[in-house]
C-alpha cells in the first residue's frame, strides 16, 4: 500500500503534488515496503502542480486570479468522451484548431493531456488506437484537464475539462442523491457548459434499446439540473449510421426538454477527410469556449419621486 502524508496529494491516482517524478525522493511519501526513517526537507520542488490531471485540491491554485470555466462531457460508458478530449488536444498541439475568438495560452496539465492523447498518435510500426477506459475506482471527483485561452488584449481565461467515467453518470441519472453519484453530481453542480454525448455505435448495436433508454434517462437528468446553462447534444462516432427512428427518439428526448440545445456531430474515423474531422471538432470546441448562460433582463424602473437623491441612477422609461 502506498500513500502520502499530505492531505492535498493523491499519489498514485494523480501525480505528486510537489511535482516530483521520483517518489522515493519525497519525504512526505510513505510505502509499507519502505518507510523513510530520517526525513529531510525537500528543496527541489519548485512548482505547485505536477502536470497531471488536476483534482479538487488544485482548484484554489487555478482560481487564484479568476474563476475557471468548467466544460463537462456527460455521457455513458465508452461513448468517446475521453477520445474527444484527446482529439481536441492534438488539434491544438499542431495548430490545426482554427478558433474564431480564442487562442491557446497555456496549460497546467500537459502531462494529463498527453496521457489522454497518447493512444491517438501515430507511432512507427503502430497504428493509432483509443484512450483506455476512464475507470471510476473509488474516486468522488472527476479528473480536470486545464487549458488557458486568450482573446485579443484580454487576460487569458482558464478552462477545466472534466474527464469522468460513464458509470458515474449512469448512477446519477438513476438516483441523483445516491452515494455512488457524488462525482457526477459535482460535475453537474459546477459546470458552466454541458456536453451530452450520444454514442452512435451503441445506439445502432445489439443493445441499442438499453442504450437509448439510458441516454433518455440521462437527458432528463441533465434537463432537470441545467439551470439555463448552455447544453449541446454531441453525436460521437458520427460515421456510424443510426436508424432514423432511433435518431428521432433521441431528438425528442433532448430537444423536447431542452429546445435551445445545440447539436454537433464528431468523428475521428479514417473514412472522413482530415479537414472534415478538424472542422467538426473545432466547431464544437469553439462553441464550448464561447457559450454563456443568457443574461437576466430586468425591467426598467420608473422614478416615483422628483427628489434628485432618489432619482440618481434611475433611467426614466
Short mmCIF file of N, CA and C in Angstrom, two decimals, residues 74-79 81 133-137 164-175 180-184 218:
data_model
loop_
_atom_site.label_atom_id
_atom_site.label_comp_id
_atom_site.label_asym_id
_atom_site.label_seq_id
_atom_site.Cartn_x
_atom_site.Cartn_y
_atom_site.Cartn_z
N UNK A 74 -20.62 14.78 -20.55
CA UNK A 74 -21.53 13.89 -19.83
C UNK A 74 -22.05 12.84 -20.80
N UNK A 75 -21.86 11.57 -20.46
CA UNK A 75 -22.33 10.53 -21.36
C UNK A 75 -22.07 9.15 -20.80
N UNK A 76 -22.60 8.13 -21.46
CA UNK A 76 -22.46 6.76 -20.98
C UNK A 76 -21.05 6.24 -21.15
N UNK A 77 -20.82 5.06 -20.63
CA UNK A 77 -19.52 4.40 -20.74
C UNK A 77 -19.17 4.12 -22.20
N UNK A 78 -17.89 4.33 -22.54
CA UNK A 78 -17.36 4.04 -23.88
C UNK A 78 -18.04 4.86 -24.98
N UNK A 79 -18.55 6.03 -24.62
CA UNK A 79 -19.21 6.86 -25.62
C UNK A 79 -18.23 7.70 -26.42
N UNK A 81 -15.99 10.04 -24.83
CA UNK A 81 -15.76 11.32 -24.17
C UNK A 81 -14.26 11.63 -24.06
N UNK A 133 -10.22 3.07 -21.10
CA UNK A 133 -11.46 3.43 -20.42
C UNK A 133 -11.15 4.19 -19.13
N UNK A 134 -11.86 5.29 -18.92
CA UNK A 134 -11.70 6.05 -17.68
C UNK A 134 -12.36 5.28 -16.55
N UNK A 135 -11.55 4.78 -15.63
CA UNK A 135 -12.08 3.95 -14.56
C UNK A 135 -12.64 4.80 -13.44
N UNK A 136 -13.64 4.27 -12.76
CA UNK A 136 -14.27 5.01 -11.66
C UNK A 136 -13.50 4.86 -10.36
N UNK A 137 -12.79 3.73 -10.20
CA UNK A 137 -12.06 3.46 -8.96
C UNK A 137 -12.98 3.80 -7.79
N UNK A 164 -14.54 12.18 -16.68
CA UNK A 164 -15.18 11.33 -15.67
C UNK A 164 -15.74 10.08 -16.33
N UNK A 165 -15.77 8.96 -15.61
CA UNK A 165 -16.28 7.70 -16.18
C UNK A 165 -17.78 7.73 -16.41
N UNK A 166 -18.21 7.03 -17.45
CA UNK A 166 -19.62 7.00 -17.77
C UNK A 166 -20.48 6.33 -16.71
N UNK A 167 -19.88 5.43 -15.91
CA UNK A 167 -20.65 4.78 -14.86
C UNK A 167 -21.19 5.78 -13.85
N UNK A 168 -20.42 6.83 -13.60
CA UNK A 168 -20.89 7.86 -12.68
C UNK A 168 -22.20 8.45 -13.15
N UNK A 169 -22.29 8.79 -14.44
CA UNK A 169 -23.47 9.47 -14.96
C UNK A 169 -24.66 8.53 -15.03
N UNK A 170 -24.40 7.26 -15.26
CA UNK A 170 -25.49 6.28 -15.26
C UNK A 170 -26.14 6.22 -13.87
N UNK A 171 -25.31 6.17 -12.83
CA UNK A 171 -25.85 6.11 -11.47
C UNK A 171 -26.53 7.42 -11.10
N UNK A 172 -25.96 8.53 -11.54
CA UNK A 172 -26.54 9.85 -11.27
C UNK A 172 -27.89 10.00 -11.94
N UNK A 173 -28.03 9.47 -13.16
CA UNK A 173 -29.30 9.56 -13.88
C UNK A 173 -30.39 8.78 -13.16
N UNK A 174 -30.02 7.66 -12.54
CA UNK A 174 -30.99 6.83 -11.83
C UNK A 174 -31.35 7.42 -10.47
N UNK A 175 -30.32 7.85 -9.74
CA UNK A 175 -30.53 8.38 -8.38
C UNK A 175 -29.59 9.55 -8.16
N UNK A 180 -23.17 6.83 -4.80
CA UNK A 180 -22.34 6.49 -5.94
C UNK A 180 -22.41 7.57 -7.04
N UNK A 181 -23.25 8.58 -6.84
CA UNK A 181 -23.38 9.64 -7.83
C UNK A 181 -22.65 10.91 -7.43
N UNK A 182 -21.81 10.82 -6.40
CA UNK A 182 -21.14 12.03 -5.88
C UNK A 182 -20.33 12.73 -6.95
N UNK A 183 -19.52 11.98 -7.72
CA UNK A 183 -18.67 12.59 -8.73
C UNK A 183 -19.47 13.26 -9.82
N UNK A 184 -20.48 12.58 -10.34
CA UNK A 184 -21.31 13.16 -11.39
C UNK A 184 -22.09 14.36 -10.87
N UNK A 218 -30.60 9.94 -18.98
CA UNK A 218 -29.55 10.91 -18.71
C UNK A 218 -29.94 12.30 -19.22
#
